[in-house]
Coordinates of C-alpha atoms and ligand atoms in Angstrom, one line a residue:
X1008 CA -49.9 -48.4 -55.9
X1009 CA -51.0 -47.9 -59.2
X1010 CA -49.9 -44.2 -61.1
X1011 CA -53.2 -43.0 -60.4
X1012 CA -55.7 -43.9 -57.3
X1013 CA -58.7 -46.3 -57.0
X1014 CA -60.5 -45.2 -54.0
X1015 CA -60.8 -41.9 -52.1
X1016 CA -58.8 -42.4 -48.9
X1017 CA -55.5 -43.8 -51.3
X1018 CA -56.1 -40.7 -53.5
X1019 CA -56.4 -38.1 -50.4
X1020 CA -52.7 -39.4 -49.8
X1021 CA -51.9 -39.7 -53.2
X1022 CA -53.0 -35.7 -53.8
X1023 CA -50.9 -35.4 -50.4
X1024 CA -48.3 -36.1 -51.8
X1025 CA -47.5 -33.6 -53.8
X1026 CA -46.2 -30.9 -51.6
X1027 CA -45.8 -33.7 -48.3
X1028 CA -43.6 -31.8 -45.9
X1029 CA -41.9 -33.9 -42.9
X1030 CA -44.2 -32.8 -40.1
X1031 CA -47.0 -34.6 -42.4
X1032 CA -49.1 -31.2 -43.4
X1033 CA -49.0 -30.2 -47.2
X1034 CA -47.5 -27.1 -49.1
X1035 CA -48.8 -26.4 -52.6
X1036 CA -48.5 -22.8 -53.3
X1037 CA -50.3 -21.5 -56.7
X1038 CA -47.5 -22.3 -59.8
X1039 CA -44.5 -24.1 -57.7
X1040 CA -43.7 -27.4 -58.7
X1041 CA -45.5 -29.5 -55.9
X1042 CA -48.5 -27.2 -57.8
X1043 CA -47.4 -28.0 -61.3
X1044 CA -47.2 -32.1 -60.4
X1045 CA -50.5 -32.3 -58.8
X1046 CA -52.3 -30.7 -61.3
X1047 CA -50.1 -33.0 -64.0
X1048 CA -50.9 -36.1 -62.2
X1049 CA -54.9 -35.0 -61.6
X1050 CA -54.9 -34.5 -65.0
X1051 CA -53.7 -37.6 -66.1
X1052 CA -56.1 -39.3 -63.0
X1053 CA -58.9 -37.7 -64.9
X1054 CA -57.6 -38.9 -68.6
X1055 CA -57.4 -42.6 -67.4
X1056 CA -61.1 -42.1 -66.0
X1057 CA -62.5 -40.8 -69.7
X1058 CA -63.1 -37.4 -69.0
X1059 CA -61.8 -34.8 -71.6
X1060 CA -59.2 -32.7 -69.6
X1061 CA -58.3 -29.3 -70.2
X1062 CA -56.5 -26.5 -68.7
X1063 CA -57.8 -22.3 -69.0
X1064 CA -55.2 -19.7 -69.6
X1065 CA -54.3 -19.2 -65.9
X1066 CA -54.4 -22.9 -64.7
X1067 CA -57.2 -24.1 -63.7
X1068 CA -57.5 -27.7 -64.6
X1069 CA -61.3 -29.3 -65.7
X1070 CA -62.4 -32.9 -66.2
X1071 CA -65.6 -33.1 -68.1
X1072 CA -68.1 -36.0 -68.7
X1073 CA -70.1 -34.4 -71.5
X1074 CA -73.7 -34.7 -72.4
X1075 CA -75.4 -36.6 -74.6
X1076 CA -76.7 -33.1 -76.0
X1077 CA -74.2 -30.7 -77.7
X1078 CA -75.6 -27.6 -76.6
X1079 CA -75.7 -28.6 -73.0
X1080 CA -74.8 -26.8 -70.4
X1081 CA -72.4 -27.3 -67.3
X1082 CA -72.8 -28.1 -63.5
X1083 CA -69.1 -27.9 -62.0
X1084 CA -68.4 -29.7 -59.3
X1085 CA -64.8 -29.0 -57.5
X1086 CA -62.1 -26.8 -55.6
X1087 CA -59.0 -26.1 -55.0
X1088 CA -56.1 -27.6 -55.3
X1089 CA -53.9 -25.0 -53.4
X1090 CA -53.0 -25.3 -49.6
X1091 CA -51.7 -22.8 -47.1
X1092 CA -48.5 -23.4 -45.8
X1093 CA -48.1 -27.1 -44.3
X1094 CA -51.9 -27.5 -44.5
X1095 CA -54.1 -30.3 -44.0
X1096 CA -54.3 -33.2 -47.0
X1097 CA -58.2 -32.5 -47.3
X1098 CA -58.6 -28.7 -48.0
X1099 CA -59.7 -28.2 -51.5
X1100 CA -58.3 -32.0 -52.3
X1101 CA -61.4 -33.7 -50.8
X1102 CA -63.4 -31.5 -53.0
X1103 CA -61.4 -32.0 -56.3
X1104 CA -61.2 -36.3 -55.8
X1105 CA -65.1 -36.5 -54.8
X1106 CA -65.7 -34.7 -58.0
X1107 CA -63.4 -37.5 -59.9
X1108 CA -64.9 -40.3 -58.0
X1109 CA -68.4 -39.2 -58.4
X1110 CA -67.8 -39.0 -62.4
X1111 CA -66.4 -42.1 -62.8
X1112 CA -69.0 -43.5 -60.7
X1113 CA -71.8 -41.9 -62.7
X1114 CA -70.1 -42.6 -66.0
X1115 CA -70.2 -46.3 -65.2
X1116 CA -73.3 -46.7 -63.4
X1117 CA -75.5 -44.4 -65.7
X1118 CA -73.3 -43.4 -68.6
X1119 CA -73.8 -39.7 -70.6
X1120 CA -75.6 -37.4 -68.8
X1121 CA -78.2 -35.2 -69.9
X1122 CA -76.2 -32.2 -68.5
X1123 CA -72.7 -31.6 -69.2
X1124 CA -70.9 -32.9 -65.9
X1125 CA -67.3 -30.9 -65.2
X1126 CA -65.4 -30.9 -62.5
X1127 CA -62.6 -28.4 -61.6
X1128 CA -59.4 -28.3 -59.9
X1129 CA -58.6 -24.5 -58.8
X1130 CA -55.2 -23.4 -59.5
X1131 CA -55.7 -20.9 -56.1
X1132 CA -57.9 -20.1 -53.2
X1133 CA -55.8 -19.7 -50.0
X1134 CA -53.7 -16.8 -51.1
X1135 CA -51.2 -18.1 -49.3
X1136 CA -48.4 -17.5 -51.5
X1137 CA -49.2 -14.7 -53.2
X1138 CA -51.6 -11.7 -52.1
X1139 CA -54.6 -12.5 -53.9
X1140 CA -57.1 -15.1 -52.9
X1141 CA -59.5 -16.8 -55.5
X1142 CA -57.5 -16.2 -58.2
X1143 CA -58.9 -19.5 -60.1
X1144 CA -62.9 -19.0 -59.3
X1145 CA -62.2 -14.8 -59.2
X1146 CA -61.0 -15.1 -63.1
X1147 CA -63.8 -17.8 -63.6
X1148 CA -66.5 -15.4 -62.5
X1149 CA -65.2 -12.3 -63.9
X1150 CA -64.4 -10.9 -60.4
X1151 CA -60.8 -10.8 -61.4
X1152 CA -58.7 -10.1 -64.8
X1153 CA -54.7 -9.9 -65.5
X1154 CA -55.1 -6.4 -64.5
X1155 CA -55.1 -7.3 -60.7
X1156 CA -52.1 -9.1 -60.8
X1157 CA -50.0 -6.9 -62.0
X1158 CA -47.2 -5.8 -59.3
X1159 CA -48.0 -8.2 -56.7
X1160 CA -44.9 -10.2 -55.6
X1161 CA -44.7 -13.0 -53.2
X1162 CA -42.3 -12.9 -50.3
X1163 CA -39.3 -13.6 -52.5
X1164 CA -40.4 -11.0 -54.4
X1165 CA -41.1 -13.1 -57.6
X1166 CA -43.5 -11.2 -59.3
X1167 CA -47.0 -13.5 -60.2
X1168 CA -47.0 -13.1 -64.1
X1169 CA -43.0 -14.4 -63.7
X1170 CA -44.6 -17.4 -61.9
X1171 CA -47.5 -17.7 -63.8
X1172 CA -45.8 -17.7 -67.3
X1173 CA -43.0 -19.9 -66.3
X1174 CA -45.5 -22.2 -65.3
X1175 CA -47.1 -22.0 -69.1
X1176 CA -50.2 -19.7 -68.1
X1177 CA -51.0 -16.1 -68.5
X1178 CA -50.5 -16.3 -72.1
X1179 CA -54.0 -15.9 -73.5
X1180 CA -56.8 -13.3 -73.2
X1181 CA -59.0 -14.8 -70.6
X1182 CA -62.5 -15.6 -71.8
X1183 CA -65.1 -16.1 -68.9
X1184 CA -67.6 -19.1 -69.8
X1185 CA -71.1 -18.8 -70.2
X1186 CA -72.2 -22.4 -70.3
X1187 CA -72.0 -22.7 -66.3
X1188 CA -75.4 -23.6 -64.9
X1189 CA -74.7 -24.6 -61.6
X1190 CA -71.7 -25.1 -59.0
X1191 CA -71.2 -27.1 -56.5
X1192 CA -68.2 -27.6 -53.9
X1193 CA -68.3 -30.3 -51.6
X1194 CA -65.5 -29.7 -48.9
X1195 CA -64.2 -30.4 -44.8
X1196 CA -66.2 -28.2 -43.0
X1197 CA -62.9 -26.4 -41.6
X1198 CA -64.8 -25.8 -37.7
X1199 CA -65.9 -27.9 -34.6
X1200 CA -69.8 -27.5 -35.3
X1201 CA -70.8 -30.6 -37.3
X1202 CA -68.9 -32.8 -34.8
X1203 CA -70.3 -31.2 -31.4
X1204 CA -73.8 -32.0 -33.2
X1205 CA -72.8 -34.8 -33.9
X1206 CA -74.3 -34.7 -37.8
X1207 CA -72.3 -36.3 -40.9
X1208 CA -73.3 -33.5 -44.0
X1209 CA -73.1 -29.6 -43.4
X1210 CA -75.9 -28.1 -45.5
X1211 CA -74.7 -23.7 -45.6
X1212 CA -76.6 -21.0 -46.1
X1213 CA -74.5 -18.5 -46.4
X1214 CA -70.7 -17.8 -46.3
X1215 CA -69.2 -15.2 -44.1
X1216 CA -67.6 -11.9 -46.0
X1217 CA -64.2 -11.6 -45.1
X1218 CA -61.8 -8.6 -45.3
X1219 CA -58.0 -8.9 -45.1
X1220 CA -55.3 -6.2 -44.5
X1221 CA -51.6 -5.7 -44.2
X1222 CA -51.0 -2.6 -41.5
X1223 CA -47.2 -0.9 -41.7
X1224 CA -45.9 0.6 -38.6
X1225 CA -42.9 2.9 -39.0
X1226 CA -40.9 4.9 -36.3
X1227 CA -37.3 4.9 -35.3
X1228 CA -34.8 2.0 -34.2
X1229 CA -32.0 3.5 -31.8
X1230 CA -30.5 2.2 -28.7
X1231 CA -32.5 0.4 -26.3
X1232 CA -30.4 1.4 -23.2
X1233 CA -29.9 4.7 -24.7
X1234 CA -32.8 6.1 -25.5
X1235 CA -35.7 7.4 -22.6
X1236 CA -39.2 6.1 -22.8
X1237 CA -40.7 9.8 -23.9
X1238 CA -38.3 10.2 -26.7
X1239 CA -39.2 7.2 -28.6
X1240 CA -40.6 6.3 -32.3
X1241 CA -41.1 2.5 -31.1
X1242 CA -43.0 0.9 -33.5
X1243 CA -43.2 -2.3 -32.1
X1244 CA -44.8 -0.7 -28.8
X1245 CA -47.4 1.1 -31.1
X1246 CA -48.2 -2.2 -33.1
X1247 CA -48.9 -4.1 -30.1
X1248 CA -51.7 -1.3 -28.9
X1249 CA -53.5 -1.4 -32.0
X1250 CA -53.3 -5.5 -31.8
X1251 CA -54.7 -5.1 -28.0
X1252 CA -57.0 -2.9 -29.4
X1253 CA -58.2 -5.0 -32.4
X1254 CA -59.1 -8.0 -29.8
X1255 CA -60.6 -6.0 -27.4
X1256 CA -62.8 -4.2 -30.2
X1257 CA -64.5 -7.6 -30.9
X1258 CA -65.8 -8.6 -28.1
X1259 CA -68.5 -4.9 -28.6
X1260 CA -69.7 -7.1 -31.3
X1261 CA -72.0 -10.5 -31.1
X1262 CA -70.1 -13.7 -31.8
X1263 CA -70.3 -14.2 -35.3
X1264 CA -67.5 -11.5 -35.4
X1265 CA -64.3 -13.1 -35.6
X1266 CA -61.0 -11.8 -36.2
X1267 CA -57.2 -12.5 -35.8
X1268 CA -53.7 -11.3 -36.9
X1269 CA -52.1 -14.2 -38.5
X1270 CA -48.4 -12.6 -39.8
X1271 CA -46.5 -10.5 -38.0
X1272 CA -42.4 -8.7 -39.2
X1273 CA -40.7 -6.8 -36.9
X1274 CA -37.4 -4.7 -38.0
X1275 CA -34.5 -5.0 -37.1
X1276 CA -35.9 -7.9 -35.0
X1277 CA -32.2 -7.5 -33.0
X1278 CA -33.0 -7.3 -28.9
X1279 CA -31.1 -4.1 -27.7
X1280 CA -32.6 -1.9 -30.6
X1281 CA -35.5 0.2 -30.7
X1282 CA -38.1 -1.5 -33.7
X1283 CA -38.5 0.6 -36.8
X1284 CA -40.9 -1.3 -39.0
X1285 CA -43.1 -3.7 -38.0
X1286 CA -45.8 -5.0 -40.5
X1287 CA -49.0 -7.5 -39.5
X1288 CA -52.1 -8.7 -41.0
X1289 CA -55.6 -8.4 -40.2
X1290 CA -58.0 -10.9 -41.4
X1291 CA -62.0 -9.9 -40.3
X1292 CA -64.8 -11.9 -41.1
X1293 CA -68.7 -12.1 -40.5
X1294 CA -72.0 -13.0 -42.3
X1295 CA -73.1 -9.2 -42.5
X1296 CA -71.3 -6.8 -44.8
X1297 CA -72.5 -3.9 -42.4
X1298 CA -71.3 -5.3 -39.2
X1299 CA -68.2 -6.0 -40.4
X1300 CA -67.6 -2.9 -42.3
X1301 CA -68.6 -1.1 -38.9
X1302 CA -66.4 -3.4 -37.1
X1303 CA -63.2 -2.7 -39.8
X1304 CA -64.1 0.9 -39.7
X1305 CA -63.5 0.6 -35.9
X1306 CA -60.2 -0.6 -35.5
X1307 CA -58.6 1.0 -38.2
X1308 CA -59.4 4.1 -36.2
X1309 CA -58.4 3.2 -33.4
X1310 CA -54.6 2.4 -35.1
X1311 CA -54.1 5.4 -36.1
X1312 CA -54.9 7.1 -32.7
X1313 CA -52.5 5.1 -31.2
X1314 CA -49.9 5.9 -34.1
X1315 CA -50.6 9.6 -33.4
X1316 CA -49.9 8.4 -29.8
X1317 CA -46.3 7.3 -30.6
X1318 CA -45.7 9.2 -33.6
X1319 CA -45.3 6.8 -36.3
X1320 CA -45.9 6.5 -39.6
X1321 CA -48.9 4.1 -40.5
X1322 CA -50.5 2.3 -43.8
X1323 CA -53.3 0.5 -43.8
X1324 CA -54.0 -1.4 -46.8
X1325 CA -57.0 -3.8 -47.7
X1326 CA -55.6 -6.5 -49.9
X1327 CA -58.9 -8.8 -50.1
X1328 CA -62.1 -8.6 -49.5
X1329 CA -65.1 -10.9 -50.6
X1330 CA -68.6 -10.1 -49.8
X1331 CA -70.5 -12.5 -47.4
X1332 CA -73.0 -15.0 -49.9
X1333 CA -75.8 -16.8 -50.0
X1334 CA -76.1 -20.4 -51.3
X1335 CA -79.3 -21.8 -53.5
X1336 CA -81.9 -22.4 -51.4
X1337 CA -83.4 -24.8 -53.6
X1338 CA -80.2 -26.9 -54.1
X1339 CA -79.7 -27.4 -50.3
X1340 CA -83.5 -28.6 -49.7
X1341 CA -82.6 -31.3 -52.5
X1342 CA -79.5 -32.2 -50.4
X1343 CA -81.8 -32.2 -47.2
X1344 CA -84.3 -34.2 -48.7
X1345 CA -81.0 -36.6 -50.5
X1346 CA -79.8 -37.1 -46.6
X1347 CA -83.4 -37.4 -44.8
X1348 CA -84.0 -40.3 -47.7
X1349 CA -80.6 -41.9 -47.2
X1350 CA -81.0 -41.6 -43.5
X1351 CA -77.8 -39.3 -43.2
X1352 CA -78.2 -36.8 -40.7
X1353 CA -77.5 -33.7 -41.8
X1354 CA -76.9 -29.8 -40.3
X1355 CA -78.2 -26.1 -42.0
X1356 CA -74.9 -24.0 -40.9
X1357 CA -72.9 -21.1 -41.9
X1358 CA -69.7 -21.1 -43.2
X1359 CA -66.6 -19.2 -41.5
X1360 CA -64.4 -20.5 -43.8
X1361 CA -64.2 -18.5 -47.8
X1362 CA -64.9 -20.9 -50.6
X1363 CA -64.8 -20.4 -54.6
X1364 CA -68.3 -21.3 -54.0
X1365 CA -68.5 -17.9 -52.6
X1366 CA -67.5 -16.1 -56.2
X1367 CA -69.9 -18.5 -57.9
X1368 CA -72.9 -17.5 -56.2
X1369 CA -72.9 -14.5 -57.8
X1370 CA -73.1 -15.9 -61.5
X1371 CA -75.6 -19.2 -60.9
X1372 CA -77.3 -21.7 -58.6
X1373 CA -74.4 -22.4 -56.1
X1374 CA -73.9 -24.3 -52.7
X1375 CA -71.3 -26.1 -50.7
X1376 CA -72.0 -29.3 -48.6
X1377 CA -69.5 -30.6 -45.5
X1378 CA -68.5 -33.4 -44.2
X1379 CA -66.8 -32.9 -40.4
X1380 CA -63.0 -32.0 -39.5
X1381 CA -61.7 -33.9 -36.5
X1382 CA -61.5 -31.7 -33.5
X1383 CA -62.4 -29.1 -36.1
X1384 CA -58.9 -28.5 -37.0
X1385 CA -58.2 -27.0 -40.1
X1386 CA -55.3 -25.1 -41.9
X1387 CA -52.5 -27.6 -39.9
X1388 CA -50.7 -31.0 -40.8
X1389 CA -53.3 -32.4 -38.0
X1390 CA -56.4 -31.6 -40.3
X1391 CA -58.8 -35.1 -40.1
X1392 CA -62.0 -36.2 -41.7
X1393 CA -62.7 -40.3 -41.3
X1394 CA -62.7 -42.5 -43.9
X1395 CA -66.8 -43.1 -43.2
X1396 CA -67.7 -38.8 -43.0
X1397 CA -65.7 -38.5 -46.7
X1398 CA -67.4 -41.7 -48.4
X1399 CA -71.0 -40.2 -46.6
X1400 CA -69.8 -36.8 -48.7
X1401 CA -69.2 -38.8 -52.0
X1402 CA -72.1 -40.8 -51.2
X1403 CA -73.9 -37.5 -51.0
X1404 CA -72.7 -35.8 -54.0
X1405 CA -73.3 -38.7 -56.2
X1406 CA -76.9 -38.8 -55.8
X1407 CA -77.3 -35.5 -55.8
X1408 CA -75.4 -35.1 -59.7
X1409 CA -77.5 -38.2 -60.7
X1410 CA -80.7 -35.9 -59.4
X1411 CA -79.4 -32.7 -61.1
X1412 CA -78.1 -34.0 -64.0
X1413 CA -80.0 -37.7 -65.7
X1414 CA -83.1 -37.8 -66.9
X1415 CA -83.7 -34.2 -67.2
Ligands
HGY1101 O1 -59.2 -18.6 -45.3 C1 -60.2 -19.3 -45.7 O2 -61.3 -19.0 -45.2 C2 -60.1 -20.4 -46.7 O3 -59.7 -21.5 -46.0 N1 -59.2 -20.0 -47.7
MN1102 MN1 -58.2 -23.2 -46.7
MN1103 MN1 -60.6 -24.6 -48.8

């Protein structure tokens, strides 16, 4: 092949590449090299296609097809180009190429638009490596500065400005952009829905708040043979009631409520001892700030009952939370009316996955379109969207831009 891609399906494995692992999911975690590469070689992807490529102070990478007007200003279109660990090749990636594609596609059908045309490539969403999520879109839209960085570590314990400098970012006062008139993400809807109603575009409404923590257990570790059931500090034993607990709690709330405990560390992790410190994470999300503050308020009671229970020490920290968000009504009855006139069928949802598109709602016009996941797997190496459902997407976006942003 090429250096660079031609079409959509040999650039979703091109992007893939960086960061392949064996078992054929990705791992791009924010600043790494498989990170640095990809958003090297997207850069240079973008260069060959005549956009004017630059990169802000913490990464983020942009492509932009400028107007014929100088004062102009900007719809972005894009995501991000971070995956969790030995994710799927279309999470954020789909989002970043379509926005290539559809440039170069506009560019050559229609030349300069009236609107400044820019599409982004996130440095990070997923949080995966280190614990902030959003980072790219949260500094975009002032939700985030350098200040919130500060002391976090990944599990290595690398701190994130070390990262972020040795990757040649974090160098520069961060100045938030004021030229941004509309986003738009276009991304696999991450969830079974589309593909049990059998519809090609997701058109969301809204996208669920979410609220993550990291809960510390501490007690005692002393002999398992040794030690009598009443005389214990087992922390393990007081982690897995809260965790019982935490699942149970859910179901007094209506399905939108969804919940799980993704990471879980027990020490000294050694069979005939007693656990002393066991640390797991809970991730909560819904589309209503109240019922999921009621629902958070809930179990984080209920943990520290049970860690009165068996006399441990407990911390309860939240380490992200986004607020749930509404997309532009207006922009989704254009991409309604784009499908219905294209004969695509098309599906008003919620999301339950976070986007960036969720920061940029609060600053301007915003909305996020789907195209299905296979089997509505997401977040694994067996993520799938068909060749058809990610040219419908592009097909989609593309008129849509040409609507938004020619002829104005
Ligand atoms: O976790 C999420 O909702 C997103 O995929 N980062
Ligand atoms: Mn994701
Ligand atoms: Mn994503």
């Amino acid at each position: 092949m090429a250096q660079f891609p031609t079409n959509l399906n040999e650039a979703i494995e091109w992007l893939a590449s960086f960061g392949g692992e064996p078992d054929g999911g990705v791992t791009r975690t924010l600043y790494s090299q498989s990170w640095k590469d990809a958003q090297q070689n997207l850069k240079g992807w973008m260069e060959e296609a005549g956009l004017l490529t630059n990169y802000d102070c913490v990464g983020n990478l942009f492509g932009k097809l400028p107007s014929s007007n100088p004062n102009a200003q900007t719809i972005l279109i894009g995501s991000h180009v971070d995956t969790v660990k030995s994710g799927g090749k279309y999470d954020g990636a789909y989002g970043i190429i379509a926005g290539i594609l559809a440039l170069i596609q506009l560019k050559n059908q229609f030349g300069q638009p009236s609107i400044n045309l820019e599409v982004v490539s996130f440095c990070e969403e997923e949080g995966s490596r280190f614990p902030i999520a959003l980072w790219g879109s949260g500094m975009m839209t002032g939700v985030y500065s350098y200040k919130d960085i500060r002391d976090i570590r990944d599990s290595e314990g690398i701190s994130f400005e070390t990262a972020m400098m040795a990757a040649g970012f974090g160098r520069s006062e961060y100045r938030v952009r004021d030229d941004i008139q509309t986003f738009i993400e276009l991304h696999i809807e991450q969830g079974p829905t589309l593909e049990k109603v059998n519809k090609s575009i997701g058109i969301v409404k809204a996208i669920v708040g979410q609220k993550r923590f990291r809960i510390t257990v501490n007690g005692e570790s002393n002999h398992v043979g040794t030690t009598s059931m009443k005389w214990r500090r087992d922390a393990l034993h007081g982690a897995i009631n809260m965790i019982h607990d935490l699942y149970e709690g859910v179901k007094e709330y209506d399905e939108d409520l969804v919940t799980s405990v993704g990471q879980l560390f027990v020490e000294p992790n050694v069979p005939n001892v007693i656990p002393n410190h066991v640390q797991f994470t809970v991730d909560a999300r819904h589309p209503n700030e109240s019922v999921l503050s009621s629902f958070c308020q809930q179990f984080t009671s209920r943990f520290e009952t049970h860690a009165k229970k068996h006399d441990l020490d407990i911390k309860i920290e939240m380490w992200h939370e986004v607020h749930p968000a509404q997309m532009d009504r207006k922009l989704n009855e254009m991409i309604d009316s784009i499908c219905t006139g294209s004969g695509i069928a098309s599906h008003w949802m919620n999301s339950g996955a976070g986007h960036d598109a969720q920061l940029f709602a609060r600053i301007c016009p915003t909305t996020i379109l789907f195209v299905p996941s296979k089997g509505g797997i997401s977040h694994s190496p067996l993520e799938f969207t068909s060749t058809k459902d990610l040219e419908t997407g592009l097909e989609v976006l593309i008129k849509f831009l040409h609507q938004l942003a020619y002829n104005r």
